[in-house]
C-alpha cells in the first residue's frame, strides 16, 4: 500500500505541476483571484456532494474535516493566487521549498511534541541554499510581499496535510464518501473571501478560461486532493515532506517545455542537485518512520 501511495503522490505531483503554469498563463492577470478560487472549490464540491454521506461522520469530525479543507485549500489558494501578482512561476515554485520544514514542525512539535531531528534542519537549509543558487536577484518590494504570501500558503498547506493524515476517517471508500465535507469547508472560506473582496468585473469570460477552471476544479483540485490526502495516510512524514518538494523541479520543467520560459540551465542544474540532495536527506529511514493508524 505504501508503494502504491508513493506512485499516487508522483502522479498528482505531475498533474499539479501543470496547474501553476495554467494559472499564470490564463488566469492570474485576467481573472480575479478570489473568484477563480471560489469557482474551483464550487466545481470540486459538486464532484463529491452527490456521493456525500451526510450522517456518516459525527458532527465534530465533519466540522474538523471542513476546517481542514478550509485551511489546506481555501486559505492556501487565496494566498497562492495573490502571489502570482508579485512573482513568476519559477519563483513561486522555489519558495515552496519551506513546506517540508513546516510539515515536520507541525507533525513532530505541535501534534506529537517531539524534537525535530537535526537532519531535517540541515535538509531545509540545503533546500533554501539550492533555491538561492537557482534564482538570486535584487530584493524588491514585490519580491518580499510575494515571498510572505507563499510562506503563509505553505503553512496552511502543510497544516492541512498533517491534520488530514492524523484524522480517523475510515477506509478508502469511506473517505471518498465523506470527502465532500472537505470541499464544503474550502467553499465557505473562498466564498467569504469572494464576497468581501471579489471583483466580479474580472470574472472568467473566454472558453479557454472556463476550460482551465473546470480542469483545475474537477481534476487538479477535486480528484487531486482526494488522492493526495488519502496517500498521506500511508506514507511517513519524511516521504510526505519529500514529495512536497518534488513539485519544484516538475513545475519549472513544465513551465519551460510548454511555455518556453527562459531558464538558466547551469544554475538550475546546480541548485536542483542541491535540492535533490536535501530531499534525499529528508527521506525518513524505516526505523524512524512515523507510525500511522492504518485504516482498513
Short mmCIF file of C-alpha atoms in Angstrom, two decimals, residues 11-288:
data_model
loop_
_atom_site.label_atom_id
_atom_site.label_comp_id
_atom_site.label_asym_id
_atom_site.label_seq_id
_atom_site.Cartn_x
_atom_site.Cartn_y
_atom_site.Cartn_z
CA UNK A 11 1.10 11.18 -10.40
CA UNK A 12 -0.63 14.04 -8.60
CA UNK A 13 2.65 15.97 -8.46
CA UNK A 14 2.83 15.78 -12.26
CA UNK A 15 -0.77 16.99 -12.55
CA UNK A 16 -0.21 19.88 -10.14
CA UNK A 17 2.97 20.91 -11.96
CA UNK A 18 0.76 21.95 -14.91
CA UNK A 19 -1.58 23.87 -12.64
CA UNK A 20 0.97 26.56 -11.76
CA UNK A 21 1.61 27.38 -15.41
CA UNK A 22 -2.08 27.23 -16.36
CA UNK A 23 -2.92 29.71 -13.61
CA UNK A 24 -0.06 32.01 -14.59
CA UNK A 25 -0.76 31.98 -18.34
CA UNK A 26 -4.57 32.00 -18.49
CA UNK A 27 -5.94 33.29 -15.18
CA UNK A 28 -3.56 35.26 -12.96
CA UNK A 29 -3.73 38.61 -14.75
CA UNK A 30 -7.22 38.42 -16.24
CA UNK A 31 -9.49 36.65 -13.72
CA UNK A 32 -9.99 37.89 -10.16
CA UNK A 33 -8.13 35.58 -7.78
CA UNK A 34 -10.99 35.32 -5.27
CA UNK A 35 -13.48 34.40 -7.96
CA UNK A 36 -11.10 31.88 -9.52
CA UNK A 37 -10.56 30.11 -6.20
CA UNK A 38 -14.29 30.14 -5.39
CA UNK A 39 -15.20 28.61 -8.76
CA UNK A 40 -12.54 25.92 -8.34
CA UNK A 41 -13.93 24.97 -4.93
CA UNK A 42 -17.51 25.05 -6.23
CA UNK A 43 -16.61 22.67 -9.05
CA UNK A 44 -14.66 20.37 -6.74
CA UNK A 45 -17.50 20.29 -4.21
CA UNK A 46 -20.01 19.47 -6.96
CA UNK A 47 -17.96 16.35 -7.72
CA UNK A 48 -18.40 14.90 -4.23
CA UNK A 49 -21.73 16.24 -2.98
CA UNK A 50 -23.75 13.61 -4.92
CA UNK A 51 -21.97 10.79 -3.03
CA UNK A 52 -21.63 12.56 0.31
CA UNK A 53 -22.97 10.51 3.22
CA UNK A 54 -24.24 13.33 5.39
CA UNK A 55 -24.61 11.29 8.58
CA UNK A 56 -21.57 9.04 8.19
CA UNK A 57 -19.46 11.22 10.49
CA UNK A 58 -20.07 12.66 13.90
CA UNK A 59 -20.75 16.39 13.84
CA UNK A 60 -17.38 17.15 15.43
CA UNK A 61 -15.48 15.04 12.87
CA UNK A 62 -17.39 16.60 9.99
CA UNK A 63 -16.53 20.06 11.32
CA UNK A 64 -12.84 19.07 11.62
CA UNK A 65 -12.86 17.87 8.00
CA UNK A 66 -14.45 21.14 6.91
CA UNK A 67 -11.81 23.08 8.83
CA UNK A 68 -9.04 21.06 7.17
CA UNK A 69 -10.44 21.83 3.73
CA UNK A 70 -10.89 25.49 4.58
CA UNK A 71 -7.24 25.80 5.62
CA UNK A 72 -5.50 23.36 3.27
CA UNK A 73 -7.01 24.62 0.05
CA UNK A 74 -9.36 27.52 0.85
CA UNK A 75 -6.73 29.68 2.54
CA UNK A 76 -3.82 28.21 0.56
CA UNK A 77 -5.36 29.06 -2.80
CA UNK A 78 -6.40 32.57 -1.78
CA UNK A 79 -2.82 33.30 -0.75
CA UNK A 80 -1.29 31.47 -3.71
CA UNK A 81 -3.34 33.26 -6.37
CA UNK A 82 -2.41 36.63 -4.89
CA UNK A 83 1.26 35.69 -5.06
CA UNK A 84 1.06 35.39 -8.86
CA UNK A 85 0.67 39.17 -8.98
CA UNK A 86 4.12 39.58 -7.45
CA UNK A 87 6.16 36.55 -8.51
CA UNK A 88 6.91 34.42 -11.55
CA UNK A 89 6.04 30.71 -11.67
CA UNK A 90 9.67 29.63 -11.01
CA UNK A 91 9.85 31.97 -8.02
CA UNK A 92 6.57 30.66 -6.60
CA UNK A 93 7.72 27.07 -7.04
CA UNK A 94 11.08 27.74 -5.45
CA UNK A 95 9.57 29.49 -2.44
CA UNK A 96 7.55 26.37 -1.62
CA UNK A 97 10.81 24.72 -0.51
CA UNK A 98 9.99 25.54 3.10
CA UNK A 99 6.87 23.33 3.12
CA UNK A 100 8.76 20.18 4.22
CA UNK A 101 10.08 22.03 7.25
CA UNK A 102 6.60 23.26 8.13
CA UNK A 103 5.23 19.72 7.78
CA UNK A 104 7.88 18.39 10.15
CA UNK A 105 7.43 21.17 12.68
CA UNK A 106 3.65 20.79 12.77
CA UNK A 107 3.65 17.00 12.89
CA UNK A 108 6.50 16.48 15.33
CA UNK A 109 6.28 19.53 17.58
CA UNK A 110 2.61 20.59 17.52
CA UNK A 111 0.91 17.20 17.29
CA UNK A 112 3.43 14.71 18.68
CA UNK A 113 5.51 17.21 20.68
CA UNK A 114 8.79 15.52 19.77
CA UNK A 115 12.15 17.05 18.88
CA UNK A 116 12.78 17.65 15.18
CA UNK A 117 15.76 15.54 14.01
CA UNK A 118 18.86 17.58 13.20
CA UNK A 119 18.92 16.19 9.65
CA UNK A 120 15.58 17.91 8.93
CA UNK A 121 17.07 21.28 9.78
CA UNK A 122 20.11 20.52 7.63
CA UNK A 123 17.88 19.42 4.75
CA UNK A 124 15.80 22.61 4.97
CA UNK A 125 18.96 24.70 4.93
CA UNK A 126 20.23 22.86 1.85
CA UNK A 127 16.91 23.38 0.08
CA UNK A 128 16.96 27.10 0.78
CA UNK A 129 20.55 27.34 -0.46
CA UNK A 130 19.67 25.40 -3.62
CA UNK A 131 16.83 27.80 -4.34
CA UNK A 132 19.14 30.76 -3.86
CA UNK A 133 21.58 29.24 -6.37
CA UNK A 134 18.81 28.82 -8.95
CA UNK A 135 17.41 32.30 -8.63
CA UNK A 136 19.10 35.11 -6.74
CA UNK A 137 18.31 38.68 -7.71
CA UNK A 138 17.88 42.08 -6.16
CA UNK A 139 15.17 42.02 -3.49
CA UNK A 140 12.24 44.23 -4.49
CA UNK A 141 9.07 45.18 -2.68
CA UNK A 142 7.11 42.79 -4.87
CA UNK A 143 9.58 40.06 -4.03
CA UNK A 144 9.07 40.47 -0.28
CA UNK A 145 5.26 40.61 -0.49
CA UNK A 146 5.13 37.59 -2.79
CA UNK A 147 7.53 35.64 -0.59
CA UNK A 148 5.44 36.26 2.53
CA UNK A 149 2.24 35.27 0.72
CA UNK A 150 3.81 31.98 -0.38
CA UNK A 151 5.09 31.22 3.12
CA UNK A 152 1.61 31.76 4.56
CA UNK A 153 0.23 29.45 1.87
CA UNK A 154 2.92 26.87 2.67
CA UNK A 155 1.97 26.85 6.35
CA UNK A 156 -1.72 26.40 5.52
CA UNK A 157 -1.00 23.60 3.06
CA UNK A 158 1.32 21.81 5.48
CA UNK A 159 -1.11 22.09 8.39
CA UNK A 160 -3.96 20.70 6.29
CA UNK A 161 -1.95 17.71 5.12
CA UNK A 162 -0.86 16.72 8.60
CA UNK A 163 -4.32 17.27 10.09
CA UNK A 164 -5.88 15.02 7.44
CA UNK A 165 -3.15 12.41 7.91
CA UNK A 166 -3.97 12.19 11.60
CA UNK A 167 -7.77 12.30 11.26
CA UNK A 168 -9.61 8.99 11.69
CA UNK A 169 -11.87 8.81 8.64
CA UNK A 170 -12.18 5.10 7.90
CA UNK A 171 -11.37 3.12 4.76
CA UNK A 172 -10.59 4.46 1.31
CA UNK A 173 -14.22 4.06 0.29
CA UNK A 174 -15.47 5.73 3.45
CA UNK A 175 -13.09 8.65 2.95
CA UNK A 176 -14.41 9.20 -0.57
CA UNK A 177 -17.97 9.19 0.74
CA UNK A 178 -17.29 11.95 3.29
CA UNK A 179 -14.72 13.97 1.33
CA UNK A 180 -17.42 16.42 0.32
CA UNK A 181 -17.12 17.98 3.80
CA UNK A 182 -13.51 18.86 2.94
CA UNK A 183 -14.60 20.92 -0.04
CA UNK A 184 -17.58 22.41 1.77
CA UNK A 185 -15.08 23.94 4.19
CA UNK A 186 -12.92 25.21 1.33
CA UNK A 187 -16.01 26.59 -0.40
CA UNK A 188 -17.08 28.51 2.71
CA UNK A 189 -13.65 30.12 3.13
CA UNK A 190 -13.30 31.02 -0.55
CA UNK A 191 -16.91 32.24 -0.63
CA UNK A 192 -16.32 34.64 2.26
CA UNK A 193 -13.20 35.94 0.55
CA UNK A 194 -15.06 36.43 -2.72
CA UNK A 195 -18.00 38.19 -1.05
CA UNK A 196 -15.70 40.62 0.74
CA UNK A 197 -13.02 41.29 -1.86
CA UNK A 198 -14.02 39.74 -5.21
CA UNK A 199 -14.10 41.89 -8.33
CA UNK A 200 -16.91 40.47 -10.47
CA UNK A 201 -15.92 42.67 -13.39
CA UNK A 202 -12.95 40.33 -13.74
CA UNK A 203 -14.97 37.12 -13.95
CA UNK A 204 -13.87 34.47 -16.46
CA UNK A 205 -15.05 35.39 -19.95
CA UNK A 206 -13.48 33.17 -22.57
CA UNK A 207 -13.97 29.48 -23.28
CA UNK A 208 -10.29 28.91 -22.55
CA UNK A 209 -10.55 30.49 -19.11
CA UNK A 210 -13.62 28.43 -18.27
CA UNK A 211 -11.95 25.30 -19.61
CA UNK A 212 -8.89 25.85 -17.44
CA UNK A 213 -11.06 26.49 -14.37
CA UNK A 214 -13.13 23.37 -15.00
CA UNK A 215 -9.99 21.25 -15.26
CA UNK A 216 -8.47 22.85 -12.16
CA UNK A 217 -11.70 22.40 -10.21
CA UNK A 218 -12.65 18.85 -11.14
CA UNK A 219 -9.26 17.35 -11.92
CA UNK A 220 -6.41 19.09 -10.10
CA UNK A 221 -8.47 20.06 -7.03
CA UNK A 222 -11.28 17.51 -6.84
CA UNK A 223 -9.61 14.22 -7.71
CA UNK A 224 -6.12 15.54 -6.97
CA UNK A 225 -6.74 16.40 -3.34
CA UNK A 226 -8.72 13.24 -2.70
CA UNK A 227 -5.84 11.10 -3.97
CA UNK A 228 -3.13 13.17 -2.28
CA UNK A 229 -4.80 13.25 1.14
CA UNK A 230 -5.61 9.54 1.06
CA UNK A 231 -1.99 8.77 0.19
CA UNK A 232 -0.72 10.83 3.14
CA UNK A 233 -2.23 8.25 5.48
CA UNK A 234 0.03 5.51 4.11
CA UNK A 235 3.37 7.31 3.84
CA UNK A 236 5.54 8.57 6.66
CA UNK A 237 6.21 12.21 7.41
CA UNK A 238 9.57 12.19 5.64
CA UNK A 239 8.09 10.80 2.44
CA UNK A 240 5.27 13.33 2.54
CA UNK A 241 7.68 16.21 3.02
CA UNK A 242 9.87 14.91 0.20
CA UNK A 243 7.01 14.81 -2.27
CA UNK A 244 6.04 18.38 -1.43
CA UNK A 245 9.45 19.48 -2.70
CA UNK A 246 9.30 17.42 -5.88
CA UNK A 247 6.76 19.87 -7.30
CA UNK A 248 9.54 22.44 -7.67
CA UNK A 249 11.61 20.86 -10.47
CA UNK A 250 8.49 19.39 -12.06
CA UNK A 251 6.77 22.76 -12.26
CA UNK A 252 9.84 24.56 -13.61
CA UNK A 253 10.29 21.89 -16.29
CA UNK A 254 6.64 22.17 -17.37
CA UNK A 255 6.97 25.95 -17.47
CA UNK A 256 9.89 25.59 -19.89
CA UNK A 257 8.61 22.72 -22.06
CA UNK A 258 5.12 24.05 -22.72
CA UNK A 259 5.55 27.82 -22.45
CA UNK A 260 9.22 28.15 -23.42
CA UNK A 261 10.10 30.31 -20.43
CA UNK A 262 13.77 31.19 -20.04
CA UNK A 263 15.83 29.05 -17.68
CA UNK A 264 19.44 29.37 -16.58
CA UNK A 265 20.24 25.71 -17.02
CA UNK A 266 23.58 25.77 -15.21
CA UNK A 267 22.12 27.39 -12.12
CA UNK A 268 19.06 25.13 -12.32
CA UNK A 269 21.30 22.05 -12.53
CA UNK A 270 23.48 23.08 -9.59
CA UNK A 271 20.61 24.34 -7.45
CA UNK A 272 18.38 21.44 -8.42
CA UNK A 273 21.09 18.96 -7.43
CA UNK A 274 21.34 20.64 -4.04
CA UNK A 275 17.55 20.47 -3.61
CA UNK A 276 17.51 16.79 -4.61
CA UNK A 277 20.23 16.17 -2.01
CA UNK A 278 18.04 17.85 0.60
CA UNK A 279 15.08 15.72 -0.49
CA UNK A 280 17.17 12.57 -0.10
CA UNK A 281 18.26 13.72 3.34
CA UNK A 282 14.61 14.32 4.25
CA UNK A 283 13.72 10.75 3.33
CA UNK A 284 12.84 9.07 6.59
CA UNK A 285 14.58 5.80 7.39
CA UNK A 286 12.39 2.82 8.03
CA UNK A 287 13.32 2.69 11.69
CA UNK A 288 12.42 6.37 12.09
#
